[in-house]
Coordinates of C-alpha atoms and ligand atoms in Angstrom, one line a residue:
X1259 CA 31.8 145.1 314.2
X1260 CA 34.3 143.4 311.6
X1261 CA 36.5 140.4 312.7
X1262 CA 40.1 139.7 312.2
X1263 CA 42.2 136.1 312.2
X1264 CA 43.8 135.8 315.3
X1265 CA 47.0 137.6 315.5
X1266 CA 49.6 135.6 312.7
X1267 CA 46.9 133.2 311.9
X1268 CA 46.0 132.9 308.5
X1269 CA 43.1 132.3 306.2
X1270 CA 43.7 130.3 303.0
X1271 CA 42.0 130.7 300.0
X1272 CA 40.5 129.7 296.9
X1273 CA 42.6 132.2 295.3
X1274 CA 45.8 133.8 295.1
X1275 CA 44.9 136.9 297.3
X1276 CA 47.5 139.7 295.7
X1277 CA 51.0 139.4 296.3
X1278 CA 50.5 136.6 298.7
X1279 CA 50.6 133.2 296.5
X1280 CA 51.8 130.8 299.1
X1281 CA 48.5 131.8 301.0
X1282 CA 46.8 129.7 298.0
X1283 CA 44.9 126.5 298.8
X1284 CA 45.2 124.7 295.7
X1285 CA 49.6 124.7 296.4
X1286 CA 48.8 123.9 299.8
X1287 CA 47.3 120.9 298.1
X1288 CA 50.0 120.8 295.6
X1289 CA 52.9 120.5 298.2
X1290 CA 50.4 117.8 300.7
X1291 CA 50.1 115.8 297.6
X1292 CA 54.2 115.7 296.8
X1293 CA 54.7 115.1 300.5
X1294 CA 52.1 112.2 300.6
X1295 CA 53.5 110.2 297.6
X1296 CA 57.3 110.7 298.7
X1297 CA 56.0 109.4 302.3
X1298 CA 54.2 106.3 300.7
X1299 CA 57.3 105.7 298.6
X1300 CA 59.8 105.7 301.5
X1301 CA 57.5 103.3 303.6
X1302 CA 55.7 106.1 305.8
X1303 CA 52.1 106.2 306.8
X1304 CA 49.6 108.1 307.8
X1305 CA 48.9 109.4 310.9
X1306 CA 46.2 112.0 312.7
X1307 CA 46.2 113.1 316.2
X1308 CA 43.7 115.4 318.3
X1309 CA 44.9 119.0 318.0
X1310 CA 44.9 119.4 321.6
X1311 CA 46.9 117.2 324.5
X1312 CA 47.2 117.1 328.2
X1313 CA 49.4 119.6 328.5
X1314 CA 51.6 117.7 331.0
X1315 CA 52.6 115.6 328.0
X1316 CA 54.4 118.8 326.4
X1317 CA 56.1 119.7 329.6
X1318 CA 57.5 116.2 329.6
X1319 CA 58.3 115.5 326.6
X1320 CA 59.2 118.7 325.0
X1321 CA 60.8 120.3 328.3
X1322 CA 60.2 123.0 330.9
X1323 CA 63.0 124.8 330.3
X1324 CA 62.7 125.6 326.4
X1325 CA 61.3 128.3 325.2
X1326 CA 58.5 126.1 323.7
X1327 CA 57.0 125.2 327.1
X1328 CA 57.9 128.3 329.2
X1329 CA 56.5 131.1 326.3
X1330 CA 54.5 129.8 323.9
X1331 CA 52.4 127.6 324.4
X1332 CA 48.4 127.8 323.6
X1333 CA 47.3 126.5 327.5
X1334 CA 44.1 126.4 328.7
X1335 CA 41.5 124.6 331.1
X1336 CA 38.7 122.5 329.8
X1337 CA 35.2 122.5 331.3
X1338 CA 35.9 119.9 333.3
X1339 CA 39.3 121.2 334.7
X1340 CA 42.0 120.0 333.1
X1341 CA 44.7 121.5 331.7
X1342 CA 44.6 121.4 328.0
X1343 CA 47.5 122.4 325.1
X1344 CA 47.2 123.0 321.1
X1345 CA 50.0 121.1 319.8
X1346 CA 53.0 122.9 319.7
X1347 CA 54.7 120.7 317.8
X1348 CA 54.1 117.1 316.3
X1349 CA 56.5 114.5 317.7
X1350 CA 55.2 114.0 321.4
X1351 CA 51.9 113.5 320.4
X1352 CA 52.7 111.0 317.8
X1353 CA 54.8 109.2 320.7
X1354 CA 51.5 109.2 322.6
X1355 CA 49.4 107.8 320.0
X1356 CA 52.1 105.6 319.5
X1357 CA 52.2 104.6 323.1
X1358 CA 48.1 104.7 323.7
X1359 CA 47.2 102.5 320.7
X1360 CA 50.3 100.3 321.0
X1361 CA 52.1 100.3 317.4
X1362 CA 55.0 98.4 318.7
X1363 CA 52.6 95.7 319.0
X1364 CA 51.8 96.0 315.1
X1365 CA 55.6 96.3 314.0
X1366 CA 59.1 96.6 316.0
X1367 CA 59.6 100.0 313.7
X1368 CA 56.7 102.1 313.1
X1369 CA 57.4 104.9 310.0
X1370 CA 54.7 107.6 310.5
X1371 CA 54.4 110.7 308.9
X1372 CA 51.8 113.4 309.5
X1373 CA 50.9 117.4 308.0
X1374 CA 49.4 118.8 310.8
X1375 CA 48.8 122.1 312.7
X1376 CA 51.2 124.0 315.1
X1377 CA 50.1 126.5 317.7
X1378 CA 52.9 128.6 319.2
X1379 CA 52.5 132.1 320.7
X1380 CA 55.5 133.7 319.2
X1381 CA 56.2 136.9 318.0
X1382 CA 54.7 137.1 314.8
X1383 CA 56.4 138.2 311.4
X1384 CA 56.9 136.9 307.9
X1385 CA 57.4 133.3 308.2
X1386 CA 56.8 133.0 311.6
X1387 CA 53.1 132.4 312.1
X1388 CA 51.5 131.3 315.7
X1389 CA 49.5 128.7 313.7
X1390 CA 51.5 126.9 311.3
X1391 CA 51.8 123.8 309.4
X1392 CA 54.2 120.7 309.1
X1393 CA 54.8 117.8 307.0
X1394 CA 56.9 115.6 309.5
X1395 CA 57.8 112.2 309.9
X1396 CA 58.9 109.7 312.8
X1397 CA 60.4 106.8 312.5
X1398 CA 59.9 104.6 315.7
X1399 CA 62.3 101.7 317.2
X1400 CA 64.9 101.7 315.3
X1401 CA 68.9 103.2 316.6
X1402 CA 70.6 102.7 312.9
X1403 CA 71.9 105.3 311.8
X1404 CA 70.6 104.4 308.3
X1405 CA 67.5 105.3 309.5
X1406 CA 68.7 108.7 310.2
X1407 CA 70.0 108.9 306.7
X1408 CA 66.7 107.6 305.4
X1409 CA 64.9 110.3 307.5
X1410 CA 67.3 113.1 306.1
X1411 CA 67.0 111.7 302.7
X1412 CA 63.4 111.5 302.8
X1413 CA 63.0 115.6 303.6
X1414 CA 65.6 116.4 301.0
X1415 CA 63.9 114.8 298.5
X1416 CA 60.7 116.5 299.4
X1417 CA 62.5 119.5 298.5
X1418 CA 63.6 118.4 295.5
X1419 CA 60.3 117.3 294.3
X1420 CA 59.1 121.0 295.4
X1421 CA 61.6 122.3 293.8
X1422 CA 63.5 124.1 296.5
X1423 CA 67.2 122.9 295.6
X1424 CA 69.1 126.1 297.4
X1425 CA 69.1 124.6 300.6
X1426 CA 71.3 123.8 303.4
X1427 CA 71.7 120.9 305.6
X1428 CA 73.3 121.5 308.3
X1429 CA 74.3 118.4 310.7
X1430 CA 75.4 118.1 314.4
X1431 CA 75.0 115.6 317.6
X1432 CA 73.9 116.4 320.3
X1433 CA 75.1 113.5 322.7
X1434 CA 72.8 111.8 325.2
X1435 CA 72.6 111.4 328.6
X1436 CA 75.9 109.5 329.0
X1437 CA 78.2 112.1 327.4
X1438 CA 76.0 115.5 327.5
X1439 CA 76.6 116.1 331.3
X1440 CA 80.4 116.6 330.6
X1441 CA 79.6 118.9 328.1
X1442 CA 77.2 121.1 329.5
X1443 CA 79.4 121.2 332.6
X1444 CA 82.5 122.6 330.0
X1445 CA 79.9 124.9 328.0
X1446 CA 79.2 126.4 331.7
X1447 CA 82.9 126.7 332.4
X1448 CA 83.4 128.5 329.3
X1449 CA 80.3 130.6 329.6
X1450 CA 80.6 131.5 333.1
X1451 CA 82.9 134.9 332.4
X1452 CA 81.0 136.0 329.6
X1453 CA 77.4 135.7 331.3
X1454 CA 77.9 139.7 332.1
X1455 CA 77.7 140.4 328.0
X1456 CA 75.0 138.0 327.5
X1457 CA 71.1 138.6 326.9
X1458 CA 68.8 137.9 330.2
X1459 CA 67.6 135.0 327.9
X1460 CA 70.9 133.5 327.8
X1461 CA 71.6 134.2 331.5
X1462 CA 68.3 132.4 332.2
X1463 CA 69.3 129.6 329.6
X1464 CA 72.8 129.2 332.0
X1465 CA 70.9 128.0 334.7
X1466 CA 68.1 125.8 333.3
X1467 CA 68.8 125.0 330.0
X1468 CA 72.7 125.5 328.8
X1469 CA 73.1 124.3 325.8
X1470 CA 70.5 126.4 324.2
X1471 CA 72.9 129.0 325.0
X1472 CA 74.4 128.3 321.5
X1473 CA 71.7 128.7 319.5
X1474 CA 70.7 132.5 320.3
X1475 CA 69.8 134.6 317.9
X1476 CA 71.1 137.8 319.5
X1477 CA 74.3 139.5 318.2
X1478 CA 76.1 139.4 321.8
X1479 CA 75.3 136.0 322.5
X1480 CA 76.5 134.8 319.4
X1481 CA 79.9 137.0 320.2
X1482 CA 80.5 135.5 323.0
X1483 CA 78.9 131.6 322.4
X1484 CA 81.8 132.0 319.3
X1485 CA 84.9 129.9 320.8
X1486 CA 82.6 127.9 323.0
X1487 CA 83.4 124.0 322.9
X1488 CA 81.7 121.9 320.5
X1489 CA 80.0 119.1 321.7
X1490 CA 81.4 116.6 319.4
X1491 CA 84.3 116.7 320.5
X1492 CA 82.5 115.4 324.1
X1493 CA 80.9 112.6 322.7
X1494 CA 80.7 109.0 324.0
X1495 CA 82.3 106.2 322.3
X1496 CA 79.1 105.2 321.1
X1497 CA 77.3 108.8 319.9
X1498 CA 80.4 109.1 318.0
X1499 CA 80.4 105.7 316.1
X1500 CA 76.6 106.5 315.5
X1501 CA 77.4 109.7 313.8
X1502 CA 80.4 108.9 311.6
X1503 CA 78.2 105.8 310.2
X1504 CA 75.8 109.0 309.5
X1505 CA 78.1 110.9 308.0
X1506 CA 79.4 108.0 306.1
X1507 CA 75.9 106.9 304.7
X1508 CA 74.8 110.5 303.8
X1509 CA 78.0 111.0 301.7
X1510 CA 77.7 107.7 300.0
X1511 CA 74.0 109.1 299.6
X1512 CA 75.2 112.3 297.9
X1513 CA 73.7 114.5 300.5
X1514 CA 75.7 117.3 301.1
X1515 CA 75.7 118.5 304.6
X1516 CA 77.4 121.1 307.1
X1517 CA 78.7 120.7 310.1
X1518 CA 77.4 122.9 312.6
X1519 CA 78.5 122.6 316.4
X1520 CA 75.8 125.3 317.4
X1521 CA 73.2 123.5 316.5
X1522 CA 71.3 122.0 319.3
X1523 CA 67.3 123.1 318.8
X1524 CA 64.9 123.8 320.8
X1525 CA 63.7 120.8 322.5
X1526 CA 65.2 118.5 325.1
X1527 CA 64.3 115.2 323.8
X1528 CA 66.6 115.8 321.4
X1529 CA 69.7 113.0 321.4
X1530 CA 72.5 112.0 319.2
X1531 CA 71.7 113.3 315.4
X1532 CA 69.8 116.9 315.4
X1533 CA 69.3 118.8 311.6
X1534 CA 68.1 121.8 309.9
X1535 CA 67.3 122.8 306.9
X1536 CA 67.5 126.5 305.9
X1537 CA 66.8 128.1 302.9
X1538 CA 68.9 130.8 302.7
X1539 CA 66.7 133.2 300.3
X1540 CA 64.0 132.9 302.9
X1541 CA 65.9 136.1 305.3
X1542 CA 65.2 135.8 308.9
X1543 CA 63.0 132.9 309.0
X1544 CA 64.9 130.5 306.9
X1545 CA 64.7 126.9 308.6
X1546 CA 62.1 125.5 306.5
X1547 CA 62.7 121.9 308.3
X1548 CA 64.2 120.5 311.3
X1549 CA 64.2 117.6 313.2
X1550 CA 66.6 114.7 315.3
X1551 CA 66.7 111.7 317.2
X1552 CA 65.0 111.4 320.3
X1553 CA 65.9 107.9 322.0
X1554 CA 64.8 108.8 325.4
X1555 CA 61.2 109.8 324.6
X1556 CA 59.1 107.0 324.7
X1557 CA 60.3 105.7 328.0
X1558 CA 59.9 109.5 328.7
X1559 CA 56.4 109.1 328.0
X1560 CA 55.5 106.3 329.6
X1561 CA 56.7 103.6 327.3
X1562 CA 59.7 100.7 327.0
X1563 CA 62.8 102.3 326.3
X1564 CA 62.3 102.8 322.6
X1565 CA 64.5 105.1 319.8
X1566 CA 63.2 107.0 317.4
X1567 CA 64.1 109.8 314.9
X1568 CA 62.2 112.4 312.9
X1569 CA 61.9 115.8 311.5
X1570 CA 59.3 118.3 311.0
X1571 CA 59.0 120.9 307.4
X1572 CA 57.1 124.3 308.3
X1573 CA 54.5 124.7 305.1
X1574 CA 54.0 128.2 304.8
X1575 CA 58.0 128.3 304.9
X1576 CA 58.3 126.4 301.7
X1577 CA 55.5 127.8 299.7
X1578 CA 57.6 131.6 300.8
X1579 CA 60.8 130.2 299.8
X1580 CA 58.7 129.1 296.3
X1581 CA 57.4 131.9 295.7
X1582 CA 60.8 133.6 296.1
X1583 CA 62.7 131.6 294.3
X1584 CA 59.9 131.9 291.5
X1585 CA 59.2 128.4 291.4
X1586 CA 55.5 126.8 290.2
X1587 CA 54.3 124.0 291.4
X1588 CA 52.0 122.2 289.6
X1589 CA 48.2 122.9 290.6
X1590 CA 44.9 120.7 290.2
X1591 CA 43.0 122.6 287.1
X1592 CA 40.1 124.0 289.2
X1593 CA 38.0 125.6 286.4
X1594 CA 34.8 123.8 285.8
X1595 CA 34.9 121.8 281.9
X1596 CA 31.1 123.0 281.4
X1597 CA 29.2 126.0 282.4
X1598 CA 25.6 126.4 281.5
X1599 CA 23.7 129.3 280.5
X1600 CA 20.3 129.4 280.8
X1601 CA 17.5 131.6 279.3
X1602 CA 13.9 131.8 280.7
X1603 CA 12.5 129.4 283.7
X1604 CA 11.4 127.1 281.1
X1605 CA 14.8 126.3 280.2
X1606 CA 16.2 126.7 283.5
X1607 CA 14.6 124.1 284.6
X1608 CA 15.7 121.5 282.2
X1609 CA 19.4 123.5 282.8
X1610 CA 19.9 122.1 286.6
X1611 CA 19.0 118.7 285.6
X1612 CA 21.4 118.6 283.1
X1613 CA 23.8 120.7 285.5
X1614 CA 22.9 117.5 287.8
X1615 CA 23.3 114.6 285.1
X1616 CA 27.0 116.2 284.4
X1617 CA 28.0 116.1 287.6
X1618 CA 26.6 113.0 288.3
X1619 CA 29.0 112.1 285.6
X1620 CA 32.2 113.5 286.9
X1621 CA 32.4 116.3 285.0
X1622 CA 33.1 119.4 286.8
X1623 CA 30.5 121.8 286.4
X1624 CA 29.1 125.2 287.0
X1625 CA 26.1 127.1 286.4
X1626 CA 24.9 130.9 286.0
X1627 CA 22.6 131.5 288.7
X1628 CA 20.4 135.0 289.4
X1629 CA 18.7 134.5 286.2
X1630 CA 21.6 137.3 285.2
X1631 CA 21.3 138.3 280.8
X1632 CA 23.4 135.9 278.3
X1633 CA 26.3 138.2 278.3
X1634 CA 26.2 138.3 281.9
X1635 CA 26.7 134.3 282.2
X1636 CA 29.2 134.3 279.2
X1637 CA 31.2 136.8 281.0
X1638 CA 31.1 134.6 284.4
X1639 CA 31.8 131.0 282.1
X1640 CA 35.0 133.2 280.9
X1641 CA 36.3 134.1 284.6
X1642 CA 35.6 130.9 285.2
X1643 CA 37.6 129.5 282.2
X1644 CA 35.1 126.8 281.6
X1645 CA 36.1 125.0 278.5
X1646 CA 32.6 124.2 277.3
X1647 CA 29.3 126.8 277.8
X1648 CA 26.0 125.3 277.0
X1649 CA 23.4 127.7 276.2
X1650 CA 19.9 127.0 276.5
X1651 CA 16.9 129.3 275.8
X1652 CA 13.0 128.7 275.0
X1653 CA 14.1 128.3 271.3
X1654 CA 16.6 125.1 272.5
X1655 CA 14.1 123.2 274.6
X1656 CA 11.1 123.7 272.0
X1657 CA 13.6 121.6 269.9
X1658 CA 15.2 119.9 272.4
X1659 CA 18.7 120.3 272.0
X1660 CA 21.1 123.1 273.2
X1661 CA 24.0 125.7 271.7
X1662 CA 27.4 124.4 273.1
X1663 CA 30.3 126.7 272.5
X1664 CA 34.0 124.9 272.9
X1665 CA 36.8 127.4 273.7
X1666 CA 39.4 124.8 273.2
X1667 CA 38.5 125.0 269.5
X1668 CA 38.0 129.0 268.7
X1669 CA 34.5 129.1 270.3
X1670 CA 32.8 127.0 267.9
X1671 CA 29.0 126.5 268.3
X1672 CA 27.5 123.3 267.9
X1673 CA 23.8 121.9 268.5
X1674 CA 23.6 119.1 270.2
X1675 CA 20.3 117.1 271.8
X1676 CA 19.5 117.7 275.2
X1677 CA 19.9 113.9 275.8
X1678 CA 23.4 113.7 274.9
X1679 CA 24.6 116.8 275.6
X1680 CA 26.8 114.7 279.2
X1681 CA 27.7 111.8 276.6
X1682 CA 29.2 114.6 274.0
X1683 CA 30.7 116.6 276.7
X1684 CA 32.6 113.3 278.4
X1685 CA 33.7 112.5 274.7
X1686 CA 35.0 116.1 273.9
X1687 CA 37.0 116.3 277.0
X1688 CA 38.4 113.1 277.1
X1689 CA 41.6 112.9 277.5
X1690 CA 41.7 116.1 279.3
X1691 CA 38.5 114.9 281.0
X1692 CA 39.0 115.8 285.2
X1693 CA 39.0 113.5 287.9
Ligands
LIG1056 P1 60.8 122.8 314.7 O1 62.2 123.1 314.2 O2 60.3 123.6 315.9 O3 60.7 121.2 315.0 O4 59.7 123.0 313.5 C1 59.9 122.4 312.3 C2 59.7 123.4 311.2 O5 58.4 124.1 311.3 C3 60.7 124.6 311.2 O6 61.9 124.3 310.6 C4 59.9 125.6 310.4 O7 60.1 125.4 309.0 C5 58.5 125.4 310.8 N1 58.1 126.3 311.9 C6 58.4 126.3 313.2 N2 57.8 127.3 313.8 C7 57.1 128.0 312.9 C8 56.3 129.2 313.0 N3 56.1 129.8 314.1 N4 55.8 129.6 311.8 C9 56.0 129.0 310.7 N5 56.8 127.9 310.5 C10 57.3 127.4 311.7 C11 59.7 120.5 315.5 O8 58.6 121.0 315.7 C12 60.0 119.1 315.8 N6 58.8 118.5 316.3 C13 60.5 118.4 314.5 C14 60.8 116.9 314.8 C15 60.0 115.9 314.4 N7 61.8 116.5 315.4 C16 61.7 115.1 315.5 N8 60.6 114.8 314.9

């Protein structure tokens, strides 16, 4: 019997399995890392959820009517009956957190960012994975549009930092709950006659969910979603103000954006600003980021009335679009400074103390184990690309010292005493020594 993944889950490795680069943990850590330190310097922090939720908090939050909640989500009942949900997405439970441990209480606006799993049961293919990961933020209790500009800001220089600069940002509002009913009742209007050359998805999303109407993926739809109204032009007086300060603020910013009236994503807490980021040498899949306000969520939730904006960048996506694009990122130097090779149980003894007392001194360090012949290790220290190998046979511990060979300088062999073999390594190194 030989086991698989799950279907579109993947397994990340120590190393870069053929062809497959972004599947590499240390630029998984390399992309965490860029994300972190652009979070800290825009004012975010950290925060972790469970990876599981009631799933009543996804119907609610995220909507019964999207494709999210009616097809893919990961549902199942605990032992003791309830109805459980791997997060689908990050926002709602951030809202609950939020909500749960009271972080109003600790500041009016709360900036939160996460990198966290996603489990949606979707039709798998390159790019679109039923466990993913996102770097997201939220930014709770604020309605400035500033803040919106600071959220879209914040991802685009994430992508910047990653290197991913062919990108597009496109830019639309959705309404809210004052202005959106007029709209939806004209978008009906309009697609009413055309429902006969529509998908059964788009049929369906007539009835329960209209204004995902216009952002199908299928050819017909599209056709026939062309000259629909755009809800812009539907927008209360004060959605409108909200996003021409936007658009003002993001062109002051030297964001470049695109309007794009079809835009409405997939979730109904969406209000007011919704975005996306595509990346258009990514193909089919190319939205590595999206995300909007959401002012009706907390109270949605449970909470005060509360607004709040935030997006969410899929990982996988931008490592793709890097390794496209041909882009490096820079990775952590995981090769070990010192490798020791030992000769004989005599000296392999005296090898994994020292092996210990390097360690114990920070410096990364790896040894040749199986009692495997000198050229055997040497070969290993090499794969390895260790910088120094210590050798040690009977000969070296009868006098006490050992053979250390330093490939930064041509391989040359030194002897140096056993007792100061971690002092002369930590010297050597330095700078280059490794946290
Ligand atoms: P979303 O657009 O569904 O938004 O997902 C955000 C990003 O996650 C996408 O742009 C894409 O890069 C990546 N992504 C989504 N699904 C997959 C998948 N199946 N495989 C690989 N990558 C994927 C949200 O989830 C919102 N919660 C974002 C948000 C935060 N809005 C406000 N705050």
């Amino acid at each position: 019997m030989r086991y698989a993944a799950p279907p579109y889950m993947n397994d990340l490795l120590p190393v870069s399995p053929s062809g497959e680069g972004w599947r590499h943990t240390a630029r998984w850590r390399a992309v965490e890392s860029i994300f972190r330190r652009v979070c800290l310097q825009y004012g975010y922090r950290e925060i972790r959820t469970p990876v599981m939720e009631s799933t009543e908090l996804f119907q609610r939050a995220v909507g019964e009517g999207t494709d999210i909640v009616s097809k893919e989500m990961f549902t199942f009942t605990d032992r003791g009956g309830r109805s459980m949900t791997l997060r689908p997405e990050g926002t709602a439970p951030v809202i609950r957190a939020y909500l749960e441990n009271k972080l109003y209480a600790d500041s009016p606006l709360q900036k939160l960012y996460y990198i966290t799993h996603v489990y949606r049961y979707e039709r798998g293919q390159k790019g679109r994975y039923r466990e993913h990961q996102q770097t997201g933020v939220e930014a709770i209790g604020s309605q400035d549009p500033a803040i919106d500009a600071e959220v879209i800001t914040l991802a685009m220089e994430f992508y910047r930092r990653l290197g991913i600069t062919q990108t597009e940002l496109l830019l639309n509002s959705v309404g809210c709950p004052v202005c959106r009913p007029r709209y939806r009742d004209a978008l009906r209007e309009y697609a009413r006659p055309l429902l006969h050359s529509m998908s059964r998805d788009n049929q369906r999303r007539f009835e329960v969910n209209p204004l995902r109407m216009l952002d199908s993926k299928e050819e017909a739809d599209r056709a026939a979603m062309k000259g629909a109204p755009k809800l812009t032009e539907y927008l209360c007086e004060e959605c409108h103000t909200h996003f021409a300060r936007l658009q003002e603020y993001l062109c002051a910013l030297e964001v470049r954006f695109t309007l794009n009236s079809h835009l409405v994503r997939g979730f109904d807490y969406y209000t007011k600003t919704a975005f996306e980021i595509i990346c258009p040498a990514l193909g089919a899949q190319n939205a590595i980021g999206g995300g909007g306000r959401y002012d009706g969520l907390v109270e949605e939730c449970g909470g005060e009335p509360t607004p709040g904006i935030g997006f969410g960048i899929g990982t996988e996506r931008c490592l793709i679009a890097l390794e496209q694009l041909g882009i490096a990122l820079p990775l952590e130097d995981e090769s070990p400074i010192a490798f020791i090779a030992a000769l004989g149980e005599e000296a392999k003894l005296h090898a994994i103390k020292l092996l210990h007392a390097l360690r114990r001194a920070e410096i990364p360090s790896e040894f040749g184990y199986d009692n495997r012949s000198l050229k055997a290790q040497m070969r290993l220290a090499n794969r390895l690309n260790a910088r120094f190998v210590i050798m040690l046979g009977e000969d070296e511990v009868r006098q006490g010292s050992a053979q250390i060979k330093d490939f930064h300088n041509g391989g040359a062999q030194e002897s140096v005493r056993l007792s100061e073999v971690t002092d002369w390594i930590f010297r050597k190194a330095e700078p280059h020594a490794k946290a």
